[in-house]
Tab-separated table of C-alpha atoms in Angstrom:
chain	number	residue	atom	x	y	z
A	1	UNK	CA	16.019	-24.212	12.548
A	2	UNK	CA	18.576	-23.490	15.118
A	3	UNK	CA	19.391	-20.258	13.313
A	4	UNK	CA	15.949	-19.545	12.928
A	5	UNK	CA	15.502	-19.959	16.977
A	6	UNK	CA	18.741	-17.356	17.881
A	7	UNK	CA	17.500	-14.934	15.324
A	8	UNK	CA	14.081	-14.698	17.358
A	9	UNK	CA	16.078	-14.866	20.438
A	10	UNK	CA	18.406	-11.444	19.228
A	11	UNK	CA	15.332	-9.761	17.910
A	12	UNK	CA	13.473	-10.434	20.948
A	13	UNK	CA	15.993	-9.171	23.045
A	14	UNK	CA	16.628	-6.273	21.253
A	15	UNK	CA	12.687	-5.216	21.240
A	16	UNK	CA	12.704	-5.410	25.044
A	17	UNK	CA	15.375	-3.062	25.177
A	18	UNK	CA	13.573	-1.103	22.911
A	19	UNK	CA	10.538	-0.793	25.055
A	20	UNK	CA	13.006	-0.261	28.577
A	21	UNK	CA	14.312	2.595	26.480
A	22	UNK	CA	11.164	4.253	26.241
A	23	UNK	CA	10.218	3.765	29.774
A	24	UNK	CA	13.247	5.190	31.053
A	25	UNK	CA	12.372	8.526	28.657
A	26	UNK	CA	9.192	8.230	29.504
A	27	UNK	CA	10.150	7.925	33.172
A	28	UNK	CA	12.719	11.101	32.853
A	29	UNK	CA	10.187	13.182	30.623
A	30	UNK	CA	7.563	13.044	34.258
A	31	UNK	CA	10.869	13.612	36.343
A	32	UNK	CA	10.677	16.577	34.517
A	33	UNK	CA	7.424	17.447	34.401
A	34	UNK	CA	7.082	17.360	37.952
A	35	UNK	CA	10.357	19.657	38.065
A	36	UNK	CA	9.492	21.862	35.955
A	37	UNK	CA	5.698	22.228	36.292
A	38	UNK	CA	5.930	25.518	37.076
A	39	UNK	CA	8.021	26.461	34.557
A	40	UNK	CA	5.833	24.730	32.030
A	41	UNK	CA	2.397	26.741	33.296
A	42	UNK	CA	4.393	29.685	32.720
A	43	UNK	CA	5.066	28.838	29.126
A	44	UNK	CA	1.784	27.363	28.342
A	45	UNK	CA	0.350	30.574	29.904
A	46	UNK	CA	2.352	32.776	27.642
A	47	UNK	CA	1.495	30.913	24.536
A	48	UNK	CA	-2.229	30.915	24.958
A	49	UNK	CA	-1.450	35.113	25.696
A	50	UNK	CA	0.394	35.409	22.377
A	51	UNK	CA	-2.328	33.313	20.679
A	52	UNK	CA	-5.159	36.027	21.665
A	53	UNK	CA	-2.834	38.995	21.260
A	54	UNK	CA	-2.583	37.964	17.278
A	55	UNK	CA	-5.860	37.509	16.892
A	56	UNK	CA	-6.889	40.421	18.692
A	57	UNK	CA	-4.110	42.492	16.886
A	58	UNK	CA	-5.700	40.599	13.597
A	59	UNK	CA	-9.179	41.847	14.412
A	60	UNK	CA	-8.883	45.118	15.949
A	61	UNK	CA	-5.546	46.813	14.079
A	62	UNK	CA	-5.665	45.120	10.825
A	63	UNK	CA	-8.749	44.540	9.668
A	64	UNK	CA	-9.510	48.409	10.149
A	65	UNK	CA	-6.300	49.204	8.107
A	66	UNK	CA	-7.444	46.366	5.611
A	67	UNK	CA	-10.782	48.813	5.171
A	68	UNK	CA	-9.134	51.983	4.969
A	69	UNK	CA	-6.716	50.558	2.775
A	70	UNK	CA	-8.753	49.311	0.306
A	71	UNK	CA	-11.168	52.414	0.360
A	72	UNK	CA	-7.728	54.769	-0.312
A	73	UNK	CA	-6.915	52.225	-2.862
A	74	UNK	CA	-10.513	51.866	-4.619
A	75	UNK	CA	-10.643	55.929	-4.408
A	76	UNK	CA	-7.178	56.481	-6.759
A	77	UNK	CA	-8.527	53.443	-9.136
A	78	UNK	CA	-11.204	55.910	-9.725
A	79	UNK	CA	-9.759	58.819	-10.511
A	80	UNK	CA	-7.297	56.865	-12.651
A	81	UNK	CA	-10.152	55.563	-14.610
A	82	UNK	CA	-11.555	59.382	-14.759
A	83	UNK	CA	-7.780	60.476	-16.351
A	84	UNK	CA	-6.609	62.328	-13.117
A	85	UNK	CA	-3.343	60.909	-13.343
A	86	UNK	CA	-1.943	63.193	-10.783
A	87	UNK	CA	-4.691	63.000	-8.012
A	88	UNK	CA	-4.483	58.592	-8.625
A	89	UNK	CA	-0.456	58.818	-7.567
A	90	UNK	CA	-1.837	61.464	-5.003
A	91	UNK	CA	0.545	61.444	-1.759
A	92	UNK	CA	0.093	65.334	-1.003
A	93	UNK	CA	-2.576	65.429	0.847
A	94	UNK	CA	-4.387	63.040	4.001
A	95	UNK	CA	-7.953	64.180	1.932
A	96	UNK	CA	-6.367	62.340	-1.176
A	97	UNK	CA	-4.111	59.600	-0.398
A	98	UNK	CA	-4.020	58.242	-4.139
A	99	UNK	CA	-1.896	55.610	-4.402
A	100	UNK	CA	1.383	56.613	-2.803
A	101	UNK	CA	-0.005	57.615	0.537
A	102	UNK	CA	-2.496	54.158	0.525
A	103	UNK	CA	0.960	52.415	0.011
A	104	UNK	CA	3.240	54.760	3.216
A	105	UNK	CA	0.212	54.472	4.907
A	106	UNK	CA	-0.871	50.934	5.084
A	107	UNK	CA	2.078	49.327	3.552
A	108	UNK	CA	1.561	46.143	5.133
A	109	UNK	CA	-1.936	45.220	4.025
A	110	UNK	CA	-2.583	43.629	0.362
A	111	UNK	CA	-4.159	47.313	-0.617
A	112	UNK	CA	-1.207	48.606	0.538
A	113	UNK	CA	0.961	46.665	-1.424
A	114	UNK	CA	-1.073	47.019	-4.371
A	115	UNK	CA	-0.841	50.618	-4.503
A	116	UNK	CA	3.093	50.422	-4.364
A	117	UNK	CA	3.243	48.645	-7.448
A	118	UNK	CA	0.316	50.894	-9.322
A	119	UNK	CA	2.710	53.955	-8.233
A	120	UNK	CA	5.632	52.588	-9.459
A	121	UNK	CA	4.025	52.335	-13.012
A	122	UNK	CA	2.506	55.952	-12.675
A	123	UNK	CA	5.936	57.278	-11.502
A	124	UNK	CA	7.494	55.011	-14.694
A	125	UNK	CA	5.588	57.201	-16.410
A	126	UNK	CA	6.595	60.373	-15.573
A	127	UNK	CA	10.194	59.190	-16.125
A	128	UNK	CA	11.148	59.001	-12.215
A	129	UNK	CA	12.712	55.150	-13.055
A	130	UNK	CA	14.677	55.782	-9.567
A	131	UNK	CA	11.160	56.068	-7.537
A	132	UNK	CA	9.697	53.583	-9.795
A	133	UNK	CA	12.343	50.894	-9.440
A	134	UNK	CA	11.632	51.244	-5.574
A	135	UNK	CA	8.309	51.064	-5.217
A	136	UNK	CA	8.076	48.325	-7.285
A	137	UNK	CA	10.384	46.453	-5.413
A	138	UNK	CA	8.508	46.801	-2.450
A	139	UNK	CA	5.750	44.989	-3.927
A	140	UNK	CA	4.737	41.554	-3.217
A	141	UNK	CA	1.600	39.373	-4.004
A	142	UNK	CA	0.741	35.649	-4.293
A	143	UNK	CA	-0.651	36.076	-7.886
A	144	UNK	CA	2.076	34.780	-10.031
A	145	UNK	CA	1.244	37.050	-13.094
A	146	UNK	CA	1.474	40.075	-11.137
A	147	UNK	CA	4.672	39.592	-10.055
A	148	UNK	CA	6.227	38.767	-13.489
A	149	UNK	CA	4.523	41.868	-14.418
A	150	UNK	CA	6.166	43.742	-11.427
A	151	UNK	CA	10.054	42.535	-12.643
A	152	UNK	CA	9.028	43.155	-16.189
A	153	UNK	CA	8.205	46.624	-15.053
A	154	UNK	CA	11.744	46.754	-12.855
A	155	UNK	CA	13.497	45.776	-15.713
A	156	UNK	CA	12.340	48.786	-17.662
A	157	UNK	CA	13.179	51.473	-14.627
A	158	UNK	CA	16.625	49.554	-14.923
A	159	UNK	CA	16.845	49.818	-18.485
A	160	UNK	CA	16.160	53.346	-18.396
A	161	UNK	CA	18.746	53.858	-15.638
A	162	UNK	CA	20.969	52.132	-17.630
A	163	UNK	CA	21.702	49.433	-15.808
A	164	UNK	CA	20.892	46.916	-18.672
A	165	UNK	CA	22.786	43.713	-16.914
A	166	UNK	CA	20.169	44.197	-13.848
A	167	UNK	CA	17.450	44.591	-16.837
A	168	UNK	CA	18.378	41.115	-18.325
A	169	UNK	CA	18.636	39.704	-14.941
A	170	UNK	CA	14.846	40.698	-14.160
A	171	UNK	CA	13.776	40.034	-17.615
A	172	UNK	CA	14.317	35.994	-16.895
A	173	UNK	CA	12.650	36.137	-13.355
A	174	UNK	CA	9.609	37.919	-15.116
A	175	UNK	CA	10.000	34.877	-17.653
A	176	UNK	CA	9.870	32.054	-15.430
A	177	UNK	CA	7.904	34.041	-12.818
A	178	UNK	CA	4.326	32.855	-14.269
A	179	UNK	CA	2.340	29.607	-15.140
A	180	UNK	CA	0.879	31.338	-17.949
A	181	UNK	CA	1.716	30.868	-21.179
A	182	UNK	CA	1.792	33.860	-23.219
A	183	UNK	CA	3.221	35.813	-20.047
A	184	UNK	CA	5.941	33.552	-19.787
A	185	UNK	CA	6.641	33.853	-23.842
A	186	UNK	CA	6.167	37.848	-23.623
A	187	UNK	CA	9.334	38.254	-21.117
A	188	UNK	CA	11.156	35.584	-22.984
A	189	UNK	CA	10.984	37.576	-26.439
A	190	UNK	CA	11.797	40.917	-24.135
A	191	UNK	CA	14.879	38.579	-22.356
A	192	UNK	CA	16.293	37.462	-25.750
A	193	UNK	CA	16.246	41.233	-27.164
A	194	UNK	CA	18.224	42.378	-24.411
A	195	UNK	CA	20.548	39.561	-24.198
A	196	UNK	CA	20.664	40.177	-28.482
A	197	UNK	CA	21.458	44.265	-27.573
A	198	UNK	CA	23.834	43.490	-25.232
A	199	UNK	CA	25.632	41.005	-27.685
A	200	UNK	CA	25.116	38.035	-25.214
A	201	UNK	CA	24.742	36.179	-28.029
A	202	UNK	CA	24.449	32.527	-26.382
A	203	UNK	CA	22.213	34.060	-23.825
A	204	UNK	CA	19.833	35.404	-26.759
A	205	UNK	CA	20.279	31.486	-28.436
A	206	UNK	CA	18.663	30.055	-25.431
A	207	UNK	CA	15.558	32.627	-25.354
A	208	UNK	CA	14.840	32.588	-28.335
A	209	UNK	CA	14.992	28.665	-29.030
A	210	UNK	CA	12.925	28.598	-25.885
A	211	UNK	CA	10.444	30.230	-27.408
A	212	UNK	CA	10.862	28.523	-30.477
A	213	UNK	CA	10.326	25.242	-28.273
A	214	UNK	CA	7.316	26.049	-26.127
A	215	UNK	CA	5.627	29.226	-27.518
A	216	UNK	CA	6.141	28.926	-30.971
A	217	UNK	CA	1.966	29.766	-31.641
A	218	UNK	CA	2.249	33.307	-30.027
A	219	UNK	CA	5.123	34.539	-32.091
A	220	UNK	CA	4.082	33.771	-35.554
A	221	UNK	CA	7.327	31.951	-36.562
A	222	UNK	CA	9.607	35.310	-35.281
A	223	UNK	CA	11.392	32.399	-33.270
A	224	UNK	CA	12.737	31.053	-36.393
A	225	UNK	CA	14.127	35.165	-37.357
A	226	UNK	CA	15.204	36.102	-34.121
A	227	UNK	CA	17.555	32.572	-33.733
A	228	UNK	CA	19.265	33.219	-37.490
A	229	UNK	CA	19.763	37.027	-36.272
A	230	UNK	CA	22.171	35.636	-33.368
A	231	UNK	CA	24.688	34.653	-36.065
A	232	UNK	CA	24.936	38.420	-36.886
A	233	UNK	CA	25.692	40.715	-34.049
């Protein structure tokens, strides 16, 4: 009981000196308030500035570049669709934009950004993997499938360049980059190849018996092939 009685009697004391602790912070934090108070209405007052500067940059900058972005962007989607290669990638002219000048124009909105990566496919195309490699880099979205798209797409400017290491390398971002399924067992297949070409054979092991582990149903047994080729390069 006695024990009891001087534990209460140590806790107690040490919650009082608890509470004087935060009355003595609380008593230096108004010290220096009333110091500083000037200081403070300053800083205050600057905050509540940058607060209306962003959203006044936000309304009245880029929400008009958001528009013309997405009307530059819509307009080379069209002509794309209508087999005008050329005029979609456009970027000779302020009358057609295409997709290169949406993308050096507004390269900070989503359209933008959109356009960079539907250049860097047109310019794959033409065999400019340099230019394509680029503006694919510079691309950037939230939607997970686009962007394992957009390192798939890398990793065939690289492989072209040949720089078939940095291919691999993107090849396994692309694979992991998505939730989806078939996306994620497309670049696997495409990983274990390369690694397979570039006689990385344990590399090519652990793609393929990935694949053989979660996406056996889209391969239509391959797995089983591709694993019992590894014993022969």
């Amino acid at each position: 009981m006695a024990k009891n009685t001087k534990t209460n009697e140590v806790e107690g004391k040490e919650t009082v000196e608890f509470f004087k602790d935060l009355d003595r912070e609380a008593l230096q934090t108004e010290r220096f308030v009333e110091k500083n108070s000037k200081l403070l209405s300053m800083i205050f007052g600057g905050l509540v500035l940058l607060v209306l500067a962003y959203f006044a940059y936000q309304q009245f900058v880029i929400a008009p570049k958001n528009e013309e972005a997405t009307k530059g962007y819509l307009a080379a989607v069209a002509k794309l669709q209508n087999n005008q290669t050329s005029e979609a990638l456009g970027g000779k002219s302020a009358a057609n934009p295409g997709f290169l000048g949406t993308y050096n124009n507004y390269s900070n909105t989503d359209a933008g950004k959109l356009s960079a990566y539907n250049a860097g496919l047109l310019k794959f195309k033409e065999g400019k993997f340099k230019e394509a490699y680029d503006l694919l880099d510079d691309f950037s979205s939230d939607n997970k499938i686009l962007m394992a798209l957009k390192y798939g797409a890398m990793a065939d400017a690289s492989a072209n360049l040949n720089k078939a290491d940095d291919a691999l390398s993107l090849l396994d971002k692309a694979s992991s980059a998505s939730d989806d399924p078939y996306t994620s067992y497309y670049f696997t297949r495409k990983a274990g190849i390369m690694a397979l070409a570039l006689k990385k054979k344990a590399e090519a092991k652990k793609y393929f018996s990935s694949i053989d582990e979660k996406y056996k149903e889209y391969d239509n047994g391959m797995s089983d092939s591709y694993i019992e080729m590894v014993k022969y390069f």
